[in-house]
Amino acid sequence: MSRITIGSFEDFEQYIGKELGVSEFHQITQEQINKFAEATLDHQWIHTEPERAKNEGGFGDTIAHGYLTLSLVPYLWDQIIQVNNLKMMVNYGIENLRFAQAVLVNNEVRLSANLKNVVNLRGTIKAEVNVKLVIKDQKKPAFTGVLVFLYHFVS
């Protein structure tokens, strides 16, 4: 997939209400789940113990941490958009985040994004992006929400 290129507020503005794009699929592995558990100190067995998860869990296998799926946003977002003339970008917030379905180990996910709104705040661009993390071959997404980014362009 080709990324869209943004270099200014005006570039952003033309995409209000429109799809920005879709990332490639990324497979969630048990190794990635285990590393996330180590980094976050969240070793709940539903994530890290495959045999127990298969026998006792309600999903038939281990599942990715919800926050692991959310932490993939920067990697997947970079596949959708390239921002030029950028001095700095800051994650400003997440609104209306809902985890709708568990992501099982070895599932593939991808991010779809639609620009909800963009506002010029005295030179700082506030972009609100509707996002959905789609699970391959599943009807319900892993999560939906509105990501809010602040972009500071080079003057």
mmCIF file with all atom_site columns, C-alpha atoms in Angstrom, residues 42-139:
data_model
loop_
_atom_site.group_PDB
_atom_site.id
_atom_site.type_symbol
_atom_site.label_atom_id
_atom_site.label_alt_id
_atom_site.label_comp_id
_atom_site.label_asym_id
_atom_site.label_entity_id
_atom_site.label_seq_id
_atom_site.pdbx_PDB_ins_code
_atom_site.Cartn_x
_atom_site.Cartn_y
_atom_site.Cartn_z
_atom_site.occupancy
_atom_site.B_iso_or_equiv
_atom_site.pdbx_formal_charge
_atom_site.auth_seq_id
_atom_site.auth_comp_id
_atom_site.auth_asym_id
_atom_site.auth_atom_id
_atom_site.pdbx_PDB_model_num
ATOM 1  C CA . ASP A 1 42  ? 1.672   -8.215  32.989 1.00 0.00 ? 42  ASP A CA 1
ATOM 2  C CA . HIS A 1 43  ? 2.109   -11.990 33.082 1.00 0.00 ? 43  HIS A CA 1
ATOM 3  C CA . GLN A 1 44  ? -1.547  -12.998 33.281 1.00 0.00 ? 44  GLN A CA 1
ATOM 4  C CA . TRP A 1 45  ? -1.755  -16.653 32.197 1.00 0.00 ? 45  TRP A CA 1
ATOM 5  C CA . ILE A 1 46  ? -4.316  -15.959 29.443 1.00 0.00 ? 46  ILE A CA 1
ATOM 6  C CA . HIS A 1 47  ? -1.444  -14.237 27.609 1.00 0.00 ? 47  HIS A CA 1
ATOM 7  C CA . THR A 1 48  ? 1.632   -16.233 28.561 1.00 0.00 ? 48  THR A CA 1
ATOM 8  C CA . GLU A 1 49  ? 0.645   -19.847 29.299 1.00 0.00 ? 49  GLU A CA 1
ATOM 9  C CA . PRO A 1 50  ? -0.479  -21.527 26.037 1.00 0.00 ? 50  PRO A CA 1
ATOM 10 C CA . GLU A 1 51  ? -1.482  -24.908 27.506 1.00 0.00 ? 51  GLU A CA 1
ATOM 11 C CA . ARG A 1 52  ? -3.432  -23.402 30.372 1.00 0.00 ? 52  ARG A CA 1
ATOM 12 C CA . ALA A 1 53  ? -5.074  -20.888 28.013 1.00 0.00 ? 53  ALA A CA 1
ATOM 13 C CA . LYS A 1 54  ? -6.169  -23.722 25.699 1.00 0.00 ? 54  LYS A CA 1
ATOM 14 C CA . ASN A 1 55  ? -7.579  -25.778 28.577 1.00 0.00 ? 55  ASN A CA 1
ATOM 15 C CA . GLU A 1 56  ? -8.979  -23.133 30.919 1.00 0.00 ? 56  GLU A CA 1
ATOM 16 C CA . GLY A 1 57  ? -9.371  -19.948 28.906 1.00 0.00 ? 57  GLY A CA 1
ATOM 17 C CA . GLY A 1 58  ? -12.465 -18.987 27.026 1.00 0.00 ? 58  GLY A CA 1
ATOM 18 C CA . PHE A 1 59  ? -10.678 -18.304 23.736 1.00 0.00 ? 59  PHE A CA 1
ATOM 19 C CA . GLY A 1 60  ? -9.034  -21.658 22.957 1.00 0.00 ? 60  GLY A CA 1
ATOM 20 C CA . ASP A 1 61  ? -5.551  -20.147 22.913 1.00 0.00 ? 61  ASP A CA 1
ATOM 21 C CA . THR A 1 62  ? -3.496  -17.309 24.341 1.00 0.00 ? 62  THR A CA 1
ATOM 22 C CA . ILE A 1 63  ? -4.574  -13.783 23.523 1.00 0.00 ? 63  ILE A CA 1
ATOM 23 C CA . ALA A 1 64  ? -2.615  -10.591 22.986 1.00 0.00 ? 64  ALA A CA 1
ATOM 24 C CA . HIS A 1 65  ? -2.794  -7.934  25.681 1.00 0.00 ? 65  HIS A CA 1
ATOM 25 C CA . GLY A 1 66  ? -5.217  -5.206  24.635 1.00 0.00 ? 66  GLY A CA 1
ATOM 26 C CA . TYR A 1 67  ? -2.484  -2.654  25.194 1.00 0.00 ? 67  TYR A CA 1
ATOM 27 C CA . LEU A 1 68  ? -0.109  -4.675  23.025 1.00 0.00 ? 68  LEU A CA 1
ATOM 28 C CA . THR A 1 69  ? -2.515  -4.250  20.113 1.00 0.00 ? 69  THR A CA 1
ATOM 29 C CA . LEU A 1 70  ? -2.780  -0.545  20.890 1.00 0.00 ? 70  LEU A CA 1
ATOM 30 C CA . SER A 1 71  ? 1.014   -0.228  21.066 1.00 0.00 ? 71  SER A CA 1
ATOM 31 C CA . LEU A 1 72  ? 1.229   -1.354  17.429 1.00 0.00 ? 72  LEU A CA 1
ATOM 32 C CA . VAL A 1 73  ? -0.365  1.914   16.311 1.00 0.00 ? 73  VAL A CA 1
ATOM 33 C CA . PRO A 1 74  ? 2.901   3.838   15.661 1.00 0.00 ? 74  PRO A CA 1
ATOM 34 C CA . TYR A 1 75  ? 4.279   0.998   13.507 1.00 0.00 ? 75  TYR A CA 1
ATOM 35 C CA . LEU A 1 76  ? 1.021   0.572   11.556 1.00 0.00 ? 76  LEU A CA 1
ATOM 36 C CA . TRP A 1 77  ? 0.310   4.339   11.368 1.00 0.00 ? 77  TRP A CA 1
ATOM 37 C CA . ASP A 1 78  ? 3.691   4.857   9.710  1.00 0.00 ? 78  ASP A CA 1
ATOM 38 C CA . GLN A 1 79  ? 2.525   2.556   6.899  1.00 0.00 ? 79  GLN A CA 1
ATOM 39 C CA . ILE A 1 80  ? -0.491  4.795   6.252  1.00 0.00 ? 80  ILE A CA 1
ATOM 40 C CA . ILE A 1 81  ? 0.905   8.315   6.390  1.00 0.00 ? 81  ILE A CA 1
ATOM 41 C CA . GLN A 1 82  ? 4.200   10.095  5.793  1.00 0.00 ? 82  GLN A CA 1
ATOM 42 C CA . VAL A 1 83  ? 4.422   13.565  7.311  1.00 0.00 ? 83  VAL A CA 1
ATOM 43 C CA . ASN A 1 84  ? 7.065   15.848  5.803  1.00 0.00 ? 84  ASN A CA 1
ATOM 44 C CA . ASN A 1 85  ? 8.369   19.191  7.064  1.00 0.00 ? 85  ASN A CA 1
ATOM 45 C CA . LEU A 1 86  ? 7.827   17.903  10.570 1.00 0.00 ? 86  LEU A CA 1
ATOM 46 C CA . LYS A 1 87  ? 9.598   19.364  13.564 1.00 0.00 ? 87  LYS A CA 1
ATOM 47 C CA . MET A 1 88  ? 7.862   17.118  16.099 1.00 0.00 ? 88  MET A CA 1
ATOM 48 C CA . MET A 1 89  ? 4.793   14.909  16.555 1.00 0.00 ? 89  MET A CA 1
ATOM 49 C CA . VAL A 1 90  ? 3.229   14.221  19.949 1.00 0.00 ? 90  VAL A CA 1
ATOM 50 C CA . ASN A 1 91  ? 0.599   11.639  20.902 1.00 0.00 ? 91  ASN A CA 1
ATOM 51 C CA . TYR A 1 92  ? -1.996  13.843  22.576 1.00 0.00 ? 92  TYR A CA 1
ATOM 52 C CA . GLY A 1 93  ? -4.772  11.456  23.502 1.00 0.00 ? 93  GLY A CA 1
ATOM 53 C CA . ILE A 1 94  ? -7.148  8.624   22.780 1.00 0.00 ? 94  ILE A CA 1
ATOM 54 C CA . GLU A 1 95  ? -10.897 9.120   22.865 1.00 0.00 ? 95  GLU A CA 1
ATOM 55 C CA . ASN A 1 96  ? -13.659 6.522   22.932 1.00 0.00 ? 96  ASN A CA 1
ATOM 56 C CA . LEU A 1 97  ? -11.299 3.541   22.884 1.00 0.00 ? 97  LEU A CA 1
ATOM 57 C CA . ARG A 1 98  ? -13.178 0.233   22.899 1.00 0.00 ? 98  ARG A CA 1
ATOM 58 C CA . PHE A 1 99  ? -11.602 -3.209  22.843 1.00 0.00 ? 99  PHE A CA 1
ATOM 59 C CA . ALA A 1 100 ? -14.255 -5.129  20.891 1.00 0.00 ? 100 ALA A CA 1
ATOM 60 C CA . GLN A 1 101 ? -12.665 -8.534  20.381 1.00 0.00 ? 101 GLN A CA 1
ATOM 61 C CA . ALA A 1 102 ? -9.678  -10.473 21.672 1.00 0.00 ? 102 ALA A CA 1
ATOM 62 C CA . VAL A 1 103 ? -6.732  -11.012 19.326 1.00 0.00 ? 103 VAL A CA 1
ATOM 63 C CA . LEU A 1 104 ? -5.590  -14.624 19.490 1.00 0.00 ? 104 LEU A CA 1
ATOM 64 C CA . VAL A 1 105 ? -1.973  -15.634 19.099 1.00 0.00 ? 105 VAL A CA 1
ATOM 65 C CA . ASN A 1 106 ? -1.046  -15.858 15.391 1.00 0.00 ? 106 ASN A CA 1
ATOM 66 C CA . ASN A 1 107 ? -3.965  -13.648 14.326 1.00 0.00 ? 107 ASN A CA 1
ATOM 67 C CA . GLU A 1 108 ? -3.125  -10.962 11.783 1.00 0.00 ? 108 GLU A CA 1
ATOM 68 C CA . VAL A 1 109 ? -4.193  -7.367  12.379 1.00 0.00 ? 109 VAL A CA 1
ATOM 69 C CA . ARG A 1 110 ? -4.098  -4.144  10.399 1.00 0.00 ? 110 ARG A CA 1
ATOM 70 C CA . LEU A 1 111 ? -4.993  -0.528  11.077 1.00 0.00 ? 111 LEU A CA 1
ATOM 71 C CA . SER A 1 112 ? -7.513  1.476   9.079  1.00 0.00 ? 112 SER A CA 1
ATOM 72 C CA . ALA A 1 113 ? -7.694  5.245   9.552  1.00 0.00 ? 113 ALA A CA 1
ATOM 73 C CA . ASN A 1 114 ? -10.112 8.030   8.656  1.00 0.00 ? 114 ASN A CA 1
ATOM 74 C CA . LEU A 1 115 ? -9.438  11.709  9.407  1.00 0.00 ? 115 LEU A CA 1
ATOM 75 C CA . LYS A 1 116 ? -12.206 12.933  11.692 1.00 0.00 ? 116 LYS A CA 1
ATOM 76 C CA . ASN A 1 117 ? -10.991 16.508  12.045 1.00 0.00 ? 117 ASN A CA 1
ATOM 77 C CA . VAL A 1 118 ? -7.956  18.741  11.927 1.00 0.00 ? 118 VAL A CA 1
ATOM 78 C CA . VAL A 1 119 ? -7.540  22.104  13.660 1.00 0.00 ? 119 VAL A CA 1
ATOM 79 C CA . ASN A 1 120 ? -4.769  24.691  13.469 1.00 0.00 ? 120 ASN A CA 1
ATOM 80 C CA . LEU A 1 121 ? -4.014  25.781  17.029 1.00 0.00 ? 121 LEU A CA 1
ATOM 81 C CA . ARG A 1 122 ? -1.709  28.768  16.431 1.00 0.00 ? 122 ARG A CA 1
ATOM 82 C CA . GLY A 1 123 ? 0.704   26.718  14.361 1.00 0.00 ? 123 GLY A CA 1
ATOM 83 C CA . THR A 1 124 ? 0.268   23.381  16.109 1.00 0.00 ? 124 THR A CA 1
ATOM 84 C CA . ILE A 1 125 ? -1.899  21.021  14.106 1.00 0.00 ? 125 ILE A CA 1
ATOM 85 C CA . LYS A 1 126 ? -4.317  18.876  16.106 1.00 0.00 ? 126 LYS A CA 1
ATOM 86 C CA . ALA A 1 127 ? -5.426  15.841  14.082 1.00 0.00 ? 127 ALA A CA 1
ATOM 87 C CA . GLU A 1 128 ? -8.235  13.584  15.274 1.00 0.00 ? 128 GLU A CA 1
ATOM 88 C CA . VAL A 1 129 ? -8.159  10.200  13.536 1.00 0.00 ? 129 VAL A CA 1
ATOM 89 C CA . ASN A 1 130 ? -10.838 7.505   13.680 1.00 0.00 ? 130 ASN A CA 1
ATOM 90 C CA . VAL A 1 131 ? -8.996  4.185   13.843 1.00 0.00 ? 131 VAL A CA 1
ATOM 91 C CA . LYS A 1 132 ? -9.993  0.554   13.753 1.00 0.00 ? 132 LYS A CA 1
ATOM 92 C CA . LEU A 1 133 ? -7.703  -2.427  14.286 1.00 0.00 ? 133 LEU A CA 1
ATOM 93 C CA . VAL A 1 134 ? -9.105  -5.102  12.002 1.00 0.00 ? 134 VAL A CA 1
ATOM 94 C CA . ILE A 1 135 ? -8.494  -8.800  12.678 1.00 0.00 ? 135 ILE A CA 1
ATOM 95 C CA . LYS A 1 136 ? -8.085  -10.818 9.486  1.00 0.00 ? 136 LYS A CA 1
ATOM 96 C CA . ASP A 1 137 ? -11.122 -13.024 8.765  1.00 0.00 ? 137 ASP A CA 1
ATOM 97 C CA . GLN A 1 138 ? -13.086 -11.635 11.741 1.00 0.00 ? 138 GLN A CA 1
ATOM 98 C CA . LYS A 1 139 ? -16.212 -9.476  11.626 1.00 0.00 ? 139 LYS A CA 1
#
